[in-house]
Coordinates of C-alpha atoms and ligand atoms in Angstrom, one line a residue:
X1 CA -1.6 -11.1 19.3
X2 CA -2.0 -10.8 15.6
X3 CA 0.2 -7.9 13.9
X4 CA -0.8 -7.4 10.3
X5 CA 1.3 -4.2 9.8
X6 CA 4.4 -4.1 7.7
X7 CA 7.1 -2.5 6.5
X8 CA 8.4 -1.7 3.1
X9 CA 11.5 -0.1 3.0
X10 CA 10.7 3.0 5.0
X11 CA 6.9 3.0 4.8
X12 CA 5.3 1.5 7.8
X13 CA 1.9 -0.1 6.6
X14 CA -0.9 -0.5 9.2
X15 CA -1.8 -3.8 7.0
X16 CA -0.8 -5.3 3.7
X17 CA -3.5 -4.0 1.3
X18 CA -2.7 -1.4 -1.0
X19 CA -4.8 0.6 -3.7
X20 CA -3.3 -0.3 -7.1
X21 CA -2.7 2.5 -9.8
X22 CA -5.0 3.3 -12.1
X23 CA -8.3 2.8 -9.8
X24 CA -9.9 5.5 -7.8
X25 CA -6.5 7.2 -7.3
X26 CA -6.8 10.3 -9.4
X27 CA -8.8 12.8 -7.4
X28 CA -8.4 14.0 -3.5
X29 CA -12.3 12.7 -3.3
X30 CA -11.6 9.2 -4.4
X31 CA -8.3 8.7 -2.5
X32 CA -9.8 10.0 0.7
X33 CA -12.6 7.6 0.2
X34 CA -10.2 4.6 -0.3
X35 CA -7.9 5.7 2.7
X36 CA -11.4 5.7 4.8
X37 CA -11.9 1.9 4.0
X38 CA -9.1 0.9 5.6
X39 CA -6.3 0.2 2.6
X40 CA -3.1 0.2 4.0
X41 CA -1.7 2.2 1.5
X42 CA -2.8 4.4 -1.9
X43 CA -1.2 4.5 -5.5
X44 CA -2.3 7.1 -7.5
X45 CA -3.1 7.1 -11.3
X46 CA 0.2 7.2 -13.2
X47 CA 0.7 11.1 -13.9
X48 CA 2.9 12.4 -16.7
X49 CA 4.4 15.9 -17.7
X50 CA 1.4 17.1 -20.0
X51 CA -2.6 16.5 -19.8
X52 CA -3.8 13.6 -21.7
X53 CA -7.0 12.5 -22.5
X54 CA -6.7 9.4 -23.1
X55 CA -7.9 6.9 -26.0
X56 CA -11.5 7.2 -27.5
X57 CA -13.9 4.7 -26.3
X58 CA -14.2 1.8 -25.9
X59 CA -11.4 1.7 -23.2
X60 CA -12.1 -1.1 -21.1
X61 CA -14.2 -4.2 -21.2
X62 CA -14.8 -7.5 -18.9
X63 CA -13.5 -10.4 -20.3
X64 CA -13.2 -14.1 -19.1
X65 CA -11.8 -13.6 -15.5
X66 CA -11.0 -10.1 -15.6
X67 CA -10.8 -6.9 -17.3
X68 CA -9.1 -5.6 -20.6
X69 CA -8.3 -1.8 -20.5
X70 CA -6.8 0.7 -22.8
X71 CA -7.2 3.8 -21.2
X72 CA -3.9 5.3 -22.7
X73 CA -2.6 7.0 -19.7
X74 CA -5.4 9.8 -19.1
X75 CA -4.1 12.1 -16.3
X76 CA -4.1 15.7 -15.6
X77 CA -0.2 16.6 -16.1
X78 CA 2.0 16.6 -13.1
X79 CA 1.3 20.3 -12.7
X80 CA -2.3 20.4 -12.3
X81 CA -2.1 17.1 -10.1
X82 CA -0.5 19.3 -7.2
X83 CA -4.2 20.7 -6.6
X84 CA -5.5 16.8 -5.9
X85 CA -2.5 16.3 -3.7
X86 CA -3.0 19.5 -1.7
X87 CA -6.1 18.5 -0.8
X88 CA -5.4 15.0 1.0
X89 CA -3.5 16.4 3.7
X90 CA -5.5 14.6 6.4
X91 CA -4.9 11.1 5.2
X92 CA -2.9 9.0 7.6
X93 CA -1.9 6.2 5.5
X94 CA 1.2 6.5 3.1
X95 CA 0.4 7.8 -0.7
X96 CA 2.7 6.6 -3.6
X97 CA 2.5 8.9 -6.6
X98 CA 2.8 6.8 -9.7
X99 CA 4.5 8.4 -12.9
X100 CA 5.3 7.6 -16.4
X101 CA 7.8 9.3 -18.4
X102 CA 9.8 9.0 -21.7
X103 CA 13.4 8.9 -20.3
X104 CA 15.2 9.1 -17.2
X105 CA 15.1 12.8 -17.4
X106 CA 11.0 13.2 -17.4
X107 CA 11.1 10.2 -15.0
X108 CA 13.7 12.5 -12.6
X109 CA 11.6 15.3 -12.9
X110 CA 8.2 14.1 -12.2
X111 CA 9.6 12.2 -8.9
X112 CA 11.2 15.5 -7.8
X113 CA 7.8 17.2 -7.9
X114 CA 5.8 14.1 -6.2
X115 CA 8.5 14.3 -3.3
X116 CA 7.7 18.4 -3.6
X117 CA 4.3 17.6 -3.2
X118 CA 4.5 15.7 -0.1
X119 CA 3.8 12.3 -1.1
X120 CA 5.7 9.1 0.6
X121 CA 6.9 7.1 -1.9
X122 CA 7.1 6.9 -6.0
X123 CA 5.9 4.1 -8.3
X124 CA 7.7 4.1 -11.4
X125 CA 5.5 3.1 -13.9
X126 CA 7.9 0.8 -16.5
X127 CA 5.2 -1.6 -17.8
X128 CA 2.0 0.2 -19.2
X129 CA 1.4 -3.0 -21.8
X130 CA 0.1 -0.8 -24.5
X131 CA 1.2 3.0 -24.7
X132 CA 3.6 4.1 -27.3
X133 CA 6.9 5.5 -26.3
X134 CA 6.1 4.8 -22.6
X135 CA 5.9 1.6 -20.6
X136 CA 7.4 -1.3 -22.6
X137 CA 9.9 0.4 -24.7
X138 CA 11.5 1.6 -21.2
X139 CA 10.6 -1.5 -18.8
X140 CA 11.6 -4.2 -21.2
X141 CA 15.3 -2.7 -21.2
X142 CA 17.8 -3.9 -18.2
X143 CA 20.1 -1.0 -19.1
X144 CA 17.5 1.4 -19.4
X145 CA 15.7 0.6 -16.2
X146 CA 18.7 0.6 -14.1
X147 CA 19.3 4.3 -15.5
X148 CA 15.8 5.5 -14.7
X149 CA 16.0 3.9 -11.5
X150 CA 19.4 5.5 -10.6
X151 CA 18.6 9.2 -11.9
X152 CA 15.2 9.3 -9.9
X153 CA 16.9 7.8 -7.1
X154 CA 19.5 10.7 -7.3
X155 CA 16.7 13.4 -7.4
X156 CA 14.3 12.0 -4.4
X157 CA 14.8 10.8 -0.8
X158 CA 11.5 9.0 -0.6
X159 CA 11.1 5.4 -1.4
X160 CA 11.5 4.2 -5.3
X161 CA 9.4 1.2 -6.4
X162 CA 9.5 0.3 -10.2
X163 CA 6.3 -1.6 -11.4
X164 CA 7.4 -4.3 -13.8
X165 CA 6.1 -6.2 -16.2
X166 CA 5.6 -10.0 -17.6
X167 CA 5.4 -8.7 -21.2
X168 CA 9.1 -7.8 -20.8
X169 CA 11.4 -11.0 -21.3
X170 CA 12.8 -12.2 -18.1
X171 CA 11.4 -10.2 -15.4
X172 CA 14.1 -11.3 -13.0
X173 CA 16.7 -9.6 -15.0
X174 CA 14.6 -6.5 -15.0
X175 CA 14.3 -6.7 -11.4
X176 CA 18.0 -6.8 -10.9
X177 CA 18.4 -4.0 -12.9
X178 CA 16.0 -1.9 -10.8
X179 CA 18.1 -3.2 -7.6
X180 CA 21.4 -2.2 -9.2
X181 CA 19.8 1.1 -9.8
X182 CA 18.9 1.8 -5.9
X183 CA 15.2 0.9 -6.3
X184 CA 13.7 0.2 -2.6
X185 CA 11.5 -2.3 -3.6
X186 CA 9.8 -3.6 -7.0
X187 CA 6.0 -4.1 -7.6
X188 CA 5.2 -7.0 -9.9
X189 CA 3.1 -6.9 -12.3
X190 CA 1.2 -4.6 -14.6
X191 CA -1.7 -6.2 -16.8
X192 CA -0.3 -8.4 -19.4
X193 CA -0.9 -7.5 -23.2
X194 CA -3.9 -8.9 -24.5
X195 CA -6.9 -8.7 -27.2
X196 CA -10.6 -9.3 -27.2
X197 CA -12.4 -9.6 -30.5
X198 CA -16.1 -9.0 -31.1
X199 CA -17.2 -11.9 -33.1
X200 CA -20.3 -10.6 -34.5
X201 CA -18.2 -7.1 -35.6
X202 CA -15.3 -9.1 -36.4
X203 CA -12.9 -6.6 -35.0
X204 CA -11.1 -6.0 -31.6
X205 CA -13.4 -4.4 -29.2
X206 CA -10.9 -1.8 -27.9
X207 CA -10.4 1.3 -29.8
X208 CA -6.8 0.7 -29.4
X209 CA -6.9 -2.9 -30.5
X210 CA -4.3 -4.0 -27.7
X211 CA -5.3 -3.9 -23.9
X212 CA -3.8 -4.8 -20.8
X213 CA -5.7 -7.7 -18.9
X214 CA -6.0 -7.6 -15.1
X215 CA -7.7 -9.5 -12.8
X216 CA -8.1 -13.2 -11.7
X217 CA -6.8 -14.6 -15.0
X218 CA -3.3 -13.1 -14.4
X219 CA -3.0 -14.0 -10.8
X220 CA -1.0 -17.4 -11.4
X221 CA 1.3 -15.5 -13.7
X222 CA 1.7 -12.4 -11.0
X223 CA 2.7 -15.1 -8.5
X224 CA 5.3 -16.7 -10.5
X225 CA 6.6 -13.6 -10.9
X226 CA 6.7 -12.7 -7.3
X227 CA 8.2 -15.7 -6.5
X228 CA 11.1 -15.7 -8.7
X229 CA 11.8 -12.0 -8.1
X230 CA 11.7 -12.5 -4.0
X231 CA 14.1 -15.8 -4.5
X232 CA 16.7 -13.4 -6.4
X233 CA 16.2 -9.9 -5.2
X234 CA 17.4 -8.7 -1.6
X235 CA 14.7 -5.9 -1.5
X236 CA 10.9 -5.8 -1.0
X237 CA 8.4 -7.2 -3.6
X238 CA 4.9 -5.6 -3.6
X239 CA 2.5 -8.4 -5.5
X240 CA -0.6 -7.2 -7.7
X241 CA -2.5 -9.1 -10.2
X242 CA -6.1 -10.5 -9.5
X243 CA -6.2 -9.9 -5.8
X244 CA -9.6 -10.8 -5.0
X245 CA -9.8 -12.7 -1.6
X246 CA -7.7 -12.9 1.4
X247 CA -6.6 -16.4 0.2
X248 CA -5.2 -14.6 -2.9
X249 CA -3.0 -11.9 -0.6
X250 CA -2.1 -15.0 2.0
X251 CA -0.8 -16.8 -1.2
X252 CA 1.2 -13.7 -2.4
X253 CA 2.7 -13.3 1.0
X254 CA 3.6 -17.1 0.9
X255 CA 5.7 -16.5 -2.3
X256 CA 7.6 -13.5 -0.8
X257 CA 5.4 -10.7 -1.1
X258 CA 5.6 -8.1 1.5
X259 CA 2.5 -6.6 0.6
X260 CA -0.3 -6.7 -2.2
X261 CA -2.2 -4.2 -4.4
X262 CA -5.8 -4.4 -5.5
X263 CA -7.2 -3.1 -8.6
X264 CA -9.7 -4.7 -10.1
X265 CA -11.5 -6.5 -7.7
X266 CA -12.2 -2.9 -6.2
X267 CA -14.9 -2.8 -9.1
X268 CA -16.0 -6.3 -8.5
X269 CA -16.1 -6.3 -4.9
X270 CA -16.5 -2.6 -3.9
X271 CA -14.1 -0.7 -1.4
X272 CA -15.0 -3.3 1.5
X273 CA -12.6 -5.6 0.1
X274 CA -9.6 -4.1 1.7
X275 CA -11.2 -4.5 5.2
X276 CA -12.6 -8.0 4.0
X277 CA -8.8 -9.3 3.0
X278 CA -7.4 -7.6 6.0
X279 CA -9.8 -9.8 8.4
X280 CA -9.4 -13.0 6.4
X281 CA -5.8 -12.6 6.7
X282 CA -5.7 -12.2 10.5
X283 CA -8.2 -15.1 11.0
X284 CA -5.8 -17.1 8.8
X285 CA -2.5 -16.3 10.9
X286 CA -4.4 -16.9 14.0
X287 CA -5.4 -20.6 12.7
X288 CA -2.0 -20.9 12.0
X289 CA 0.2 -19.5 14.9
X290 CA 1.6 -16.6 12.8
X291 CA 2.1 -13.5 14.6
X292 CA 3.4 -11.2 11.9
X293 CA 3.4 -11.1 8.2
X294 CA 7.1 -11.7 8.5
X295 CA 6.5 -14.9 10.1
X296 CA 4.7 -16.3 7.1
X297 CA 6.4 -14.5 4.0
X298 CA 8.3 -16.3 1.7
X299 CA 7.6 -19.9 3.2
X300 CA 6.7 -21.4 -0.1
X301 CA 10.2 -20.1 -1.4
X302 CA 11.7 -22.8 1.4
Ligands
RRO401 O1 -3.6 4.1 -18.9 C1 -3.5 2.9 -19.0 O2 -4.3 2.4 -20.2 C2 -2.8 1.7 -18.5 C3 -1.7 1.9 -17.7 BR1 -0.9 3.6 -17.3 C4 -1.0 0.6 -17.1 O3 0.2 1.0 -16.5 N1 -1.7 -0.3 -17.4 C5 -2.7 -0.3 -17.7 O4 -3.4 -1.6 -17.8 N2 -3.6 0.4 -18.4

């Protein structure tokens, strides 16, 4: 009997497909909708201390093999976000609160609030590719990452998962710092710093000029990161970047991921993507004689 349930630290997931942050995870209505379509867990939009409108349009554009975005961390702020969380009581899959801050005190404060709101885990967004003062300024320094994770770890008892960037030099060094700080697992990777120029207007398309590239085009980079992190760390790795099909998910798990997050593909393929990927994984496991995710996780590392 094939079982695609998976365990990430203390979280029991019915299946290894997780909604990535930034896609449909901002309101209680959209969170409920994703839960009812078979996702194993959900990550909320990244939430900060104060409300933010984000950048003016254009904030996203479809490009070769993916999407380029520079939303600019739009969010209602942590106090307002409580209303949304209060309305998702009946959801029976884990919900992880994604947070961003400018230093360890902000991260610790936000994490504590998310725990008080009843969320099941924290995703630390240390990796927004283009937000000045947040993101990469924090996620590129092993010392800062260690300190942020340590402070958050002291404040909350729910699992903590830093989301890392491939833009930040040696991702393994950053992953090790997160592990030393007490992370329960890591998420790899956030979108890659990128740009698209309109050759008719002769200037970058996005208002913010630089954005984050996600989707199929970044999958080989992300799979390499997951492979290297899985080889060097003792904590679970969650893979994200260009997961659109069950074959993509299997590839990540073979590289060592215990679960995958799905973002851009929700735009391309709709919410049925979660159930379709799960069905495909199950079929493949049966054909290959695997009974659980653990049976083939990390096999490519050997
Ligand atoms: O809001 C954004 O523009 C954004 C964030 Br916080 C992030 O982490 N990654 C991304 O591609 N965009």
